[in-house]
């Protein structure tokens, strides 16, 4: 069997499908149920495999490791999650390196879309080049960076795209995994930063991360163009009868992600024949590939008179409006973003202001969806300094 995806190959090597495993760990057979039973006794964050790779795009990293670790899924079930860990060049300070968890943006739901498996010319490489500049800024400040792929990207099972609980688990358990890496020493202080899909993950972590991992000290969260404000699917389709190709590429990812979390949703039974073709393609193609493939958007998204109640109820449960941060929060949003509506992000910001939580909002003038990520490297310094110095973080009266 030829396995192209490096992280999936690494996982399968530790499942007993290939001949080598990088570290001593239990060998799992090729059976997801047996695999789950074997890892259920391990604590969340336990590293299952580790492999050192070239630092590549991460020029401020001294080392880069591909890892798999034990995490928790949508229903808190034991799962294997992949990701990569970057160590800074700075000497270890007293108390250990502080940690940043990077929650990446939308790449797709196929295994080949896992950022840890990125390669030059690959389907997520352009995005990784932009993300690397932002992460290099954290490395330069002496932070260790761990970047989970989320549930089901590069590992067995489907990817429950935008499922709030799953994303919370894989991010928090990534912090735990960092502390399992010996002989290195890490601080219990950590931040989370995410873009788009990862922006929503950051907001969920800002709300519940400290409660989910009380053994660590979540200092703050940064959400860049966070998706997921009020999933009004029917309203969107009704007000935008002719969707763009970019939106058409996102729709099947949202639907397949919902199906991975709740198989009863069965999106193939909901969408029009034209969207069904894109839906099937999205099972094996990444977002960038779908966007390149699509020459024209489908004329219709859903079948006529289809009942979307189940889908709408599920998506609304994942909405960021349900998340109230418990730590200082920075939101960065481009005002010309065509994929995450500025108005939705600003409405969420106002909601947090009403709850009198520490929050700063930074609009990027004429900024598109990725400009919030590009600008982050210039904004993190003042935010971190304010948090660490105990300064008030609040722009509610100035926006």
mmCIF file of C-alpha atoms in Angstrom:
data_model
loop_
_atom_site.group_PDB
_atom_site.id
_atom_site.type_symbol
_atom_site.label_atom_id
_atom_site.label_comp_id
_atom_site.label_asym_id
_atom_site.label_seq_id
_atom_site.Cartn_x
_atom_site.Cartn_y
_atom_site.Cartn_z
ATOM 1 C CA UNK A 1 0.000 0.000 0.000
ATOM 2 C CA UNK A 2 1.437 3.354 -1.026
ATOM 3 C CA UNK A 3 0.849 6.119 1.501
ATOM 4 C CA UNK A 4 1.515 9.617 0.189
ATOM 5 C CA UNK A 5 0.590 11.755 3.177
ATOM 6 C CA UNK A 6 3.545 11.949 5.613
ATOM 7 C CA UNK A 7 1.548 12.347 8.822
ATOM 8 C CA UNK A 8 -0.888 9.602 7.837
ATOM 9 C CA UNK A 9 2.119 7.413 7.073
ATOM 10 C CA UNK A 10 3.515 8.236 10.503
ATOM 11 C CA UNK A 11 0.211 7.358 12.173
ATOM 12 C CA UNK A 12 -0.131 4.111 10.263
ATOM 13 C CA UNK A 13 3.429 3.150 11.121
ATOM 14 C CA UNK A 14 2.356 3.264 14.746
ATOM 15 C CA UNK A 15 -0.842 1.388 13.917
ATOM 16 C CA UNK A 16 1.181 -1.538 12.629
ATOM 17 C CA UNK A 17 0.683 -0.964 8.889
ATOM 18 C CA UNK A 18 4.268 -0.097 8.064
ATOM 19 C CA UNK A 19 7.510 -1.430 9.422
ATOM 20 C CA UNK A 20 8.804 1.456 11.517
ATOM 21 C CA UNK A 21 7.650 3.697 14.319
ATOM 22 C CA UNK A 22 9.781 6.625 15.413
ATOM 23 C CA UNK A 23 9.435 6.203 19.164
ATOM 24 C CA UNK A 24 8.695 3.255 21.380
ATOM 25 C CA UNK A 25 4.921 3.074 21.685
ATOM 26 C CA UNK A 26 2.191 0.433 21.496
ATOM 27 C CA UNK A 27 1.689 -0.925 17.999
ATOM 28 C CA UNK A 28 -1.942 -0.632 16.948
ATOM 29 C CA UNK A 29 -3.529 -2.931 14.367
ATOM 30 C CA UNK A 30 -5.381 -1.552 11.357
ATOM 31 C CA UNK A 31 -8.689 -1.333 13.136
ATOM 32 C CA UNK A 32 -10.079 1.970 14.339
ATOM 33 C CA UNK A 33 -12.146 0.375 17.118
ATOM 34 C CA UNK A 34 -9.188 -1.591 18.467
ATOM 35 C CA UNK A 35 -7.007 1.478 18.081
ATOM 36 C CA UNK A 36 -9.466 3.536 20.120
ATOM 37 C CA UNK A 37 -9.636 0.932 22.849
ATOM 38 C CA UNK A 38 -5.852 0.854 22.998
ATOM 39 C CA UNK A 39 -5.497 4.604 23.427
ATOM 40 C CA UNK A 40 -8.455 5.098 25.748
ATOM 41 C CA UNK A 41 -6.303 4.324 28.773
ATOM 42 C CA UNK A 42 -3.785 7.006 27.800
ATOM 43 C CA UNK A 43 -4.233 10.523 29.112
ATOM 44 C CA UNK A 44 -5.115 13.316 26.658
ATOM 45 C CA UNK A 45 -1.946 14.837 25.253
ATOM 46 C CA UNK A 46 0.116 11.653 25.372
ATOM 47 C CA UNK A 47 2.508 11.683 22.413
ATOM 48 C CA UNK A 48 2.016 8.566 20.299
ATOM 49 C CA UNK A 49 4.697 9.221 17.686
ATOM 50 C CA UNK A 50 7.307 11.856 16.938
ATOM 51 C CA UNK A 51 9.593 12.535 14.013
ATOM 52 C CA UNK A 52 12.026 15.412 13.535
ATOM 53 C CA UNK A 53 11.854 17.260 10.198
ATOM 54 C CA UNK A 54 13.651 20.207 8.615
ATOM 55 C CA UNK A 55 12.450 23.545 9.913
ATOM 56 C CA UNK A 56 11.589 24.609 6.350
ATOM 57 C CA UNK A 57 9.483 27.777 6.267
ATOM 58 C CA UNK A 58 9.981 28.331 9.981
ATOM 59 C CA UNK A 59 13.276 30.183 9.861
ATOM 60 C CA UNK A 60 13.130 31.214 13.521
ATOM 61 C CA UNK A 61 12.712 27.633 14.730
ATOM 62 C CA UNK A 62 15.613 25.566 16.006
ATOM 63 C CA UNK A 63 13.734 22.284 15.534
ATOM 64 C CA UNK A 64 10.473 21.036 14.036
ATOM 65 C CA UNK A 65 8.748 17.807 15.023
ATOM 66 C CA UNK A 66 5.818 16.010 13.434
ATOM 67 C CA UNK A 67 3.763 14.399 16.164
ATOM 68 C CA UNK A 68 0.631 12.407 16.786
ATOM 69 C CA UNK A 69 -1.001 12.572 20.178
ATOM 70 C CA UNK A 70 -3.987 11.253 22.061
ATOM 71 C CA UNK A 71 -6.846 13.737 22.070
ATOM 72 C CA UNK A 72 -10.635 13.839 22.400
ATOM 73 C CA UNK A 73 -13.230 14.074 19.669
ATOM 74 C CA UNK A 74 -16.694 15.568 19.265
ATOM 75 C CA UNK A 75 -18.153 13.403 22.032
ATOM 76 C CA UNK A 76 -14.911 13.353 24.071
ATOM 77 C CA UNK A 77 -14.084 9.938 22.611
ATOM 78 C CA UNK A 78 -10.367 9.012 22.396
ATOM 79 C CA UNK A 79 -8.832 9.966 19.047
ATOM 80 C CA UNK A 80 -5.414 10.284 17.415
ATOM 81 C CA UNK A 81 -4.553 13.805 16.267
ATOM 82 C CA UNK A 82 -1.557 14.977 14.260
ATOM 83 C CA UNK A 83 0.329 18.257 14.240
ATOM 84 C CA UNK A 84 3.751 19.858 14.339
ATOM 85 C CA UNK A 85 5.810 21.405 17.107
ATOM 86 C CA UNK A 86 8.333 24.222 16.667
ATOM 87 C CA UNK A 87 11.025 25.072 19.192
ATOM 88 C CA UNK A 88 12.501 28.593 19.310
ATOM 89 C CA UNK A 89 16.184 29.383 18.981
ATOM 90 C CA UNK A 90 16.152 31.279 22.262
ATOM 91 C CA UNK A 91 17.587 29.658 25.364
ATOM 92 C CA UNK A 92 15.071 28.114 27.700
ATOM 93 C CA UNK A 93 14.112 30.775 30.270
ATOM 94 C CA UNK A 94 13.572 29.998 33.909
ATOM 95 C CA UNK A 95 10.253 28.207 34.085
ATOM 96 C CA UNK A 96 10.471 26.992 30.493
ATOM 97 C CA UNK A 97 9.415 28.291 27.084
ATOM 98 C CA UNK A 98 5.917 29.791 26.983
ATOM 99 C CA UNK A 99 3.646 28.076 24.471
ATOM 100 C CA UNK A 100 1.532 29.273 21.562
ATOM 101 C CA UNK A 101 -1.053 26.962 20.044
ATOM 102 C CA UNK A 102 -1.675 27.837 16.395
ATOM 103 C CA UNK A 103 -5.175 26.976 15.165
ATOM 104 C CA UNK A 104 -5.012 27.007 11.368
ATOM 105 C CA UNK A 105 -7.622 28.257 8.934
ATOM 106 C CA UNK A 106 -9.818 26.297 6.552
ATOM 107 C CA UNK A 107 -7.866 23.903 4.347
ATOM 108 C CA UNK A 108 -10.479 21.227 3.598
ATOM 109 C CA UNK A 109 -11.629 17.917 5.053
ATOM 110 C CA UNK A 110 -9.387 15.454 3.180
ATOM 111 C CA UNK A 111 -6.288 13.964 4.816
ATOM 112 C CA UNK A 112 -4.069 15.726 2.270
ATOM 113 C CA UNK A 113 -5.275 19.058 3.686
ATOM 114 C CA UNK A 114 -3.481 18.607 7.029
ATOM 115 C CA UNK A 115 -0.950 21.464 7.360
ATOM 116 C CA UNK A 116 1.578 19.211 9.088
ATOM 117 C CA UNK A 117 1.900 17.333 5.804
ATOM 118 C CA UNK A 118 2.612 20.479 3.783
ATOM 119 C CA UNK A 119 5.197 20.410 0.994
ATOM 120 C CA UNK A 120 6.300 22.813 -1.738
ATOM 121 C CA UNK A 121 3.633 22.837 -4.414
ATOM 122 C CA UNK A 122 1.138 21.100 -2.128
ATOM 123 C CA UNK A 123 -2.496 22.151 -1.699
ATOM 124 C CA UNK A 124 -1.919 24.065 1.549
ATOM 125 C CA UNK A 125 1.542 25.452 0.815
ATOM 126 C CA UNK A 126 0.527 29.000 -0.135
ATOM 127 C CA UNK A 127 -1.452 29.286 3.076
ATOM 128 C CA UNK A 128 1.413 27.804 5.093
ATOM 129 C CA UNK A 129 3.794 30.399 3.680
ATOM 130 C CA UNK A 130 1.593 33.174 5.073
ATOM 131 C CA UNK A 131 1.066 31.387 8.387
ATOM 132 C CA UNK A 132 4.805 30.756 8.751
ATOM 133 C CA UNK A 133 5.548 34.485 8.801
ATOM 134 C CA UNK A 134 3.103 34.943 11.665
ATOM 135 C CA UNK A 135 4.480 31.971 13.591
ATOM 136 C CA UNK A 136 8.072 33.084 13.041
ATOM 137 C CA UNK A 137 7.160 36.254 14.950
ATOM 138 C CA UNK A 138 6.151 34.147 17.956
ATOM 139 C CA UNK A 139 9.292 32.024 17.699
ATOM 140 C CA UNK A 140 11.388 35.199 17.637
ATOM 141 C CA UNK A 141 9.774 36.176 20.931
ATOM 142 C CA UNK A 142 10.890 32.885 22.473
ATOM 143 C CA UNK A 143 7.632 30.960 22.248
ATOM 144 C CA UNK A 144 7.369 27.279 21.439
ATOM 145 C CA UNK A 145 4.627 26.773 18.858
ATOM 146 C CA UNK A 146 2.428 23.720 18.517
ATOM 147 C CA UNK A 147 0.033 23.455 15.586
ATOM 148 C CA UNK A 148 -2.660 20.755 15.673
ATOM 149 C CA UNK A 149 -4.281 19.562 12.453
ATOM 150 C CA UNK A 150 -7.647 19.083 14.227
ATOM 151 C CA UNK A 151 -9.634 15.867 14.396
ATOM 152 C CA UNK A 152 -9.612 13.713 11.263
ATOM 153 C CA UNK A 153 -7.121 15.706 9.173
ATOM 154 C CA UNK A 154 -4.278 13.312 8.385
ATOM 155 C CA UNK A 155 -5.584 10.807 10.929
ATOM 156 C CA UNK A 156 -8.362 8.181 10.900
ATOM 157 C CA UNK A 157 -11.974 9.355 10.798
ATOM 158 C CA UNK A 158 -13.750 12.330 9.273
ATOM 159 C CA UNK A 159 -12.916 15.954 10.001
ATOM 160 C CA UNK A 160 -15.781 17.638 11.917
ATOM 161 C CA UNK A 161 -15.027 21.045 10.425
ATOM 162 C CA UNK A 162 -15.958 23.934 12.743
ATOM 163 C CA UNK A 163 -17.244 21.678 15.515
ATOM 164 C CA UNK A 164 -16.582 23.796 18.581
ATOM 165 C CA UNK A 165 -16.049 20.988 21.070
ATOM 166 C CA UNK A 166 -13.709 18.998 18.830
ATOM 167 C CA UNK A 167 -11.576 22.050 18.098
ATOM 168 C CA UNK A 168 -11.395 22.941 21.790
ATOM 169 C CA UNK A 169 -10.195 19.435 22.601
ATOM 170 C CA UNK A 170 -7.509 19.177 19.934
ATOM 171 C CA UNK A 171 -6.118 22.607 20.834
ATOM 172 C CA UNK A 172 -6.073 22.056 24.596
ATOM 173 C CA UNK A 173 -4.644 18.557 24.263
ATOM 174 C CA UNK A 174 -1.911 19.981 22.023
ATOM 175 C CA UNK A 175 -0.735 22.029 25.012
ATOM 176 C CA UNK A 176 -0.643 18.854 27.058
ATOM 177 C CA UNK A 177 1.309 17.099 24.296
ATOM 178 C CA UNK A 178 3.939 19.837 24.375
ATOM 179 C CA UNK A 179 4.622 19.126 28.036
ATOM 180 C CA UNK A 180 5.140 15.439 27.237
ATOM 181 C CA UNK A 181 8.139 16.263 25.031
ATOM 182 C CA UNK A 182 11.245 15.425 27.020
ATOM 183 C CA UNK A 183 13.827 16.601 27.942
ATOM 184 C CA UNK A 184 12.575 20.060 26.962
ATOM 185 C CA UNK A 185 10.992 22.374 29.496
ATOM 186 C CA UNK A 186 7.877 24.423 28.835
ATOM 187 C CA UNK A 187 6.088 27.047 30.871
ATOM 188 C CA UNK A 188 2.519 26.479 32.002
ATOM 189 C CA UNK A 189 1.686 29.857 30.439
ATOM 190 C CA UNK A 190 0.163 29.641 26.984
ATOM 191 C CA UNK A 191 -1.699 31.596 24.313
ATOM 192 C CA UNK A 192 -3.879 30.524 21.422
ATOM 193 C CA UNK A 193 -4.014 32.230 18.031
ATOM 194 C CA UNK A 194 -6.176 31.128 15.139
ATOM 195 C CA UNK A 195 -7.317 32.282 11.719
ATOM 196 C CA UNK A 196 -10.714 31.751 10.060
ATOM 197 C CA UNK A 197 -11.719 28.245 11.180
ATOM 198 C CA UNK A 198 -8.944 28.566 13.746
ATOM 199 C CA UNK A 199 -10.261 31.976 14.766
ATOM 200 C CA UNK A 200 -13.479 30.286 15.831
ATOM 201 C CA UNK A 201 -11.408 27.640 17.613
ATOM 202 C CA UNK A 202 -9.542 30.413 19.447
ATOM 203 C CA UNK A 203 -12.817 31.922 20.635
ATOM 204 C CA UNK A 204 -13.988 28.559 21.958
ATOM 205 C CA UNK A 205 -10.660 28.157 23.745
ATOM 206 C CA UNK A 206 -10.917 31.711 25.103
ATOM 207 C CA UNK A 207 -14.287 30.743 26.556
ATOM 208 C CA UNK A 208 -13.580 27.250 27.885
ATOM 209 C CA UNK A 209 -9.860 26.511 27.564
ATOM 210 C CA UNK A 210 -8.892 27.349 31.138
ATOM 211 C CA UNK A 211 -11.720 25.228 32.507
ATOM 212 C CA UNK A 212 -10.793 22.343 30.198
ATOM 213 C CA UNK A 213 -7.108 22.450 31.181
ATOM 214 C CA UNK A 214 -6.907 23.955 34.680
ATOM 215 C CA UNK A 215 -3.387 22.610 35.139
ATOM 216 C CA UNK A 216 -2.136 25.283 32.708
ATOM 217 C CA UNK A 217 -2.429 29.060 32.620
ATOM 218 C CA UNK A 218 -4.179 30.375 29.508
ATOM 219 C CA UNK A 219 -3.020 33.983 29.268
ATOM 220 C CA UNK A 220 -4.917 35.236 26.226
ATOM 221 C CA UNK A 221 -6.395 34.521 22.813
ATOM 222 C CA UNK A 222 -6.083 36.042 19.353
ATOM 223 C CA UNK A 223 -8.808 35.460 16.762
ATOM 224 C CA UNK A 224 -8.043 36.475 13.180
ATOM 225 C CA UNK A 225 -11.105 36.751 10.904
ATOM 226 C CA UNK A 226 -12.997 34.224 13.042
ATOM 227 C CA UNK A 227 -15.645 32.345 11.081
ATOM 228 C CA UNK A 228 -18.898 30.986 12.415
ATOM 229 C CA UNK A 229 -21.016 33.951 13.494
ATOM 230 C CA UNK A 230 -24.714 33.013 13.289
ATOM 231 C CA UNK A 231 -24.848 30.202 10.741
ATOM 232 C CA UNK A 232 -27.899 31.417 8.822
ATOM 233 C CA UNK A 233 -27.610 29.014 5.894
ATOM 234 C CA UNK A 234 -31.104 29.510 4.525
ATOM 235 C CA UNK A 235 -30.927 33.273 4.903
ATOM 236 C CA UNK A 236 -27.580 33.413 3.121
ATOM 237 C CA UNK A 237 -28.769 31.346 0.175
ATOM 238 C CA UNK A 238 -31.999 33.347 -0.035
ATOM 239 C CA UNK A 239 -30.177 36.681 -0.054
ATOM 240 C CA UNK A 240 -27.411 35.443 -2.375
ATOM 241 C CA UNK A 241 -29.197 33.343 -5.020
ATOM 242 C CA UNK A 242 -26.049 33.290 -7.153
ATOM 243 C CA UNK A 243 -23.130 32.445 -4.881
ATOM 244 C CA UNK A 244 -19.515 33.029 -5.879
ATOM 245 C CA UNK A 245 -17.074 30.238 -6.677
ATOM 246 C CA UNK A 246 -15.146 30.939 -3.463
ATOM 247 C CA UNK A 247 -18.285 30.482 -1.376
ATOM 248 C CA UNK A 248 -19.246 27.439 -3.447
ATOM 249 C CA UNK A 249 -15.922 25.856 -2.474
ATOM 250 C CA UNK A 250 -16.596 26.481 1.225
ATOM 251 C CA UNK A 251 -20.147 25.138 1.303
ATOM 252 C CA UNK A 252 -19.282 21.447 0.849
ATOM 253 C CA UNK A 253 -16.541 21.696 3.486
ATOM 254 C CA UNK A 254 -19.093 23.034 5.978
ATOM 255 C CA UNK A 255 -21.570 20.303 5.043
ATOM 256 C CA UNK A 256 -19.068 17.444 5.154
ATOM 257 C CA UNK A 257 -17.731 18.714 8.462
ATOM 258 C CA UNK A 258 -21.230 18.707 9.908
ATOM 259 C CA UNK A 259 -21.742 15.161 8.627
ATOM 260 C CA UNK A 260 -18.501 14.007 10.278
ATOM 261 C CA UNK A 261 -19.829 15.268 13.610
ATOM 262 C CA UNK A 262 -23.404 14.094 13.046
ATOM 263 C CA UNK A 263 -23.743 11.410 10.331
ATOM 264 C CA UNK A 264 -27.522 11.773 10.427
ATOM 265 C CA UNK A 265 -27.202 15.085 8.573
ATOM 266 C CA UNK A 266 -26.375 13.290 5.265
ATOM 267 C CA UNK A 267 -25.626 16.368 3.092
ATOM 268 C CA UNK A 268 -25.810 14.316 -0.107
ATOM 269 C CA UNK A 269 -29.568 14.185 0.502
ATOM 270 C CA UNK A 270 -29.800 17.957 0.899
ATOM 271 C CA UNK A 271 -27.858 19.506 -1.962
ATOM 272 C CA UNK A 272 -28.702 20.082 -5.606
ATOM 273 C CA UNK A 273 -27.140 17.833 -8.272
ATOM 274 C CA UNK A 274 -24.659 20.568 -9.225
ATOM 275 C CA UNK A 275 -23.576 21.090 -5.624
ATOM 276 C CA UNK A 276 -23.489 17.324 -5.185
ATOM 277 C CA UNK A 277 -20.670 17.118 -7.720
ATOM 278 C CA UNK A 278 -18.645 19.658 -5.707
ATOM 279 C CA UNK A 279 -19.549 17.868 -2.479
ATOM 280 C CA UNK A 280 -18.112 14.600 -3.754
ATOM 281 C CA UNK A 281 -14.988 16.363 -4.983
ATOM 282 C CA UNK A 282 -14.485 17.988 -1.574
ATOM 283 C CA UNK A 283 -14.137 14.575 0.045
ATOM 284 C CA UNK A 284 -10.724 14.217 -1.590
ATOM 285 C CA UNK A 285 -9.737 17.753 -2.599
ATOM 286 C CA UNK A 286 -8.515 20.655 -0.472
ATOM 287 C CA UNK A 287 -9.989 24.147 -0.461
ATOM 288 C CA UNK A 288 -7.345 25.611 -2.771
ATOM 289 C CA UNK A 289 -7.908 22.771 -5.245
ATOM 290 C CA UNK A 290 -11.672 23.206 -5.147
ATOM 291 C CA UNK A 291 -11.275 26.917 -5.796
ATOM 292 C CA UNK A 292 -9.026 26.183 -8.786
ATOM 293 C CA UNK A 293 -11.362 23.484 -10.088
ATOM 294 C CA UNK A 294 -14.489 25.615 -9.993
ATOM 295 C CA UNK A 295 -14.939 27.639 -13.150
ATOM 296 C CA UNK A 296 -18.517 28.575 -12.288
ATOM 297 C CA UNK A 297 -20.625 28.349 -9.154
ATOM 298 C CA UNK A 298 -23.679 26.078 -9.138
ATOM 299 C CA UNK A 299 -26.959 27.846 -9.848
ATOM 300 C CA UNK A 300 -28.557 26.258 -6.790
ATOM 301 C CA UNK A 301 -27.130 24.929 -3.521
ATOM 302 C CA UNK A 302 -29.938 22.875 -2.018
ATOM 303 C CA UNK A 303 -32.741 20.761 -3.403
ATOM 304 C CA UNK A 304 -36.101 22.556 -3.697
ATOM 305 C CA UNK A 305 -38.148 22.589 -0.478
ATOM 306 C CA UNK A 306 -35.576 20.511 1.395
ATOM 307 C CA UNK A 307 -35.826 20.512 5.195
ATOM 308 C CA UNK A 308 -32.666 22.089 6.623
ATOM 309 C CA UNK A 309 -33.835 22.203 10.243
ATOM 310 C CA UNK A 310 -31.413 19.519 11.442
ATOM 311 C CA UNK A 311 -28.462 21.167 9.679
ATOM 312 C CA UNK A 312 -29.365 24.667 10.842
ATOM 313 C CA UNK A 313 -29.790 23.584 14.460
ATOM 314 C CA UNK A 314 -26.431 21.811 14.426
ATOM 315 C CA UNK A 315 -24.594 24.776 12.907
ATOM 316 C CA UNK A 316 -26.132 27.278 15.304
ATOM 317 C CA UNK A 317 -24.776 25.241 18.213
ATOM 318 C CA UNK A 318 -21.268 25.837 16.813
ATOM 319 C CA UNK A 319 -21.748 29.601 16.373
ATOM 320 C CA UNK A 320 -19.213 31.886 18.005
ATOM 321 C CA UNK A 321 -22.050 33.930 19.489
ATOM 322 C CA UNK A 322 -22.297 31.130 22.085
ATOM 323 C CA UNK A 323 -18.747 31.821 23.284
ATOM 324 C CA UNK A 324 -17.956 34.333 26.023
ATOM 325 C CA UNK A 325 -14.198 34.773 26.562
ATOM 326 C CA UNK A 326 -12.765 34.296 30.035
ATOM 327 C CA UNK A 327 -9.295 35.624 29.115
ATOM 328 C CA UNK A 328 -8.064 38.755 27.306
ATOM 329 C CA UNK A 329 -8.965 38.606 23.614
ATOM 330 C CA UNK A 330 -7.683 40.331 20.480
ATOM 331 C CA UNK A 331 -9.778 40.186 17.306
ATOM 332 C CA UNK A 332 -8.324 41.217 13.942
ATOM 333 C CA UNK A 333 -10.668 41.519 10.955
ATOM 334 C CA UNK A 334 -10.306 42.824 7.400
ATOM 335 C CA UNK A 335 -13.122 45.180 6.452
ATOM 336 C CA UNK A 336 -13.149 43.892 2.853
ATOM 337 C CA UNK A 337 -13.137 40.210 3.798
ATOM 338 C CA UNK A 338 -15.408 38.339 1.363
ATOM 339 C CA UNK A 339 -15.362 35.037 3.281
ATOM 340 C CA UNK A 340 -15.902 36.155 6.870
ATOM 341 C CA UNK A 341 -18.267 39.111 7.001
ATOM 342 C CA UNK A 342 -16.819 42.082 8.869
ATOM 343 C CA UNK A 343 -20.299 42.898 10.169
ATOM 344 C CA UNK A 344 -20.615 39.510 11.855
ATOM 345 C CA UNK A 345 -17.222 39.776 13.530
ATOM 346 C CA UNK A 346 -17.992 43.304 14.688
ATOM 347 C CA UNK A 347 -21.365 42.177 16.049
ATOM 348 C CA UNK A 348 -19.590 39.495 18.070
ATOM 349 C CA UNK A 349 -17.131 42.113 19.343
ATOM 350 C CA UNK A 350 -20.022 44.310 20.477
ATOM 351 C CA UNK A 351 -21.590 41.308 22.202
ATOM 352 C CA UNK A 352 -18.384 40.743 24.186
ATOM 353 C CA UNK A 353 -18.222 44.437 25.048
ATOM 354 C CA UNK A 354 -21.737 44.247 26.507
ATOM 355 C CA UNK A 355 -20.545 41.389 28.700
ATOM 356 C CA UNK A 356 -17.721 43.661 29.907
ATOM 357 C CA UNK A 357 -14.943 41.245 29.015
ATOM 358 C CA UNK A 358 -11.360 42.346 28.169
ATOM 359 C CA UNK A 359 -11.270 42.623 24.387
ATOM 360 C CA UNK A 360 -9.447 44.610 21.709
ATOM 361 C CA UNK A 361 -10.707 44.906 18.139
ATOM 362 C CA UNK A 362 -8.334 45.780 15.305
ATOM 363 C CA UNK A 363 -9.874 46.397 11.877
ATOM 364 C CA UNK A 364 -7.611 46.006 8.854
ATOM 365 C CA UNK A 365 -8.530 48.752 6.414
ATOM 366 C CA UNK A 366 -9.200 47.365 2.922
ATOM 367 C CA UNK A 367 -8.083 43.988 4.272
ATOM 368 C CA UNK A 368 -9.160 40.702 2.706
ATOM 369 C CA UNK A 369 -9.567 37.347 4.454
ATOM 370 C CA UNK A 370 -5.859 36.655 4.767
ATOM 371 C CA UNK A 371 -4.747 40.189 5.578
ATOM 372 C CA UNK A 372 -5.754 39.684 9.203
ATOM 373 C CA UNK A 373 -3.235 36.835 9.334
ATOM 374 C CA UNK A 374 -0.592 38.881 7.524
ATOM 375 C CA UNK A 375 -1.026 41.770 9.970
ATOM 376 C CA UNK A 376 -0.931 39.617 13.096
ATOM 377 C CA UNK A 377 2.858 39.526 13.318
ATOM 378 C CA UNK A 378 2.844 43.304 13.813
ATOM 379 C CA UNK A 379 0.095 43.251 16.455
ATOM 380 C CA UNK A 380 0.996 40.423 18.813
ATOM 381 C CA UNK A 381 3.783 42.327 20.584
ATOM 382 C CA UNK A 382 1.619 45.046 22.098
ATOM 383 C CA UNK A 383 -1.115 42.554 22.991
ATOM 384 C CA UNK A 384 1.282 40.171 24.759
ATOM 385 C CA UNK A 385 2.996 43.047 26.556
ATOM 386 C CA UNK A 386 -0.340 44.388 27.785
ATOM 387 C CA UNK A 387 -1.402 40.975 29.066
ATOM 388 C CA UNK A 388 1.904 40.244 30.780
ATOM 389 C CA UNK A 389 2.035 43.708 32.367
ATOM 390 C CA UNK A 390 -1.541 43.458 33.592
ATOM 391 C CA UNK A 391 -2.721 46.436 31.539
ATOM 392 C CA UNK A 392 -6.380 46.893 30.689
ATOM 393 C CA UNK A 393 -7.294 45.518 27.271
ATOM 394 C CA UNK A 394 -10.433 47.264 26.088
ATOM 395 C CA UNK A 395 -11.277 49.137 22.903
ATOM 396 C CA UNK A 396 -15.037 48.979 23.465
ATOM 397 C CA UNK A 397 -15.387 52.721 23.939
ATOM 398 C CA UNK A 398 -13.166 53.674 21.016
ATOM 399 C CA UNK A 399 -14.654 51.728 18.086
#
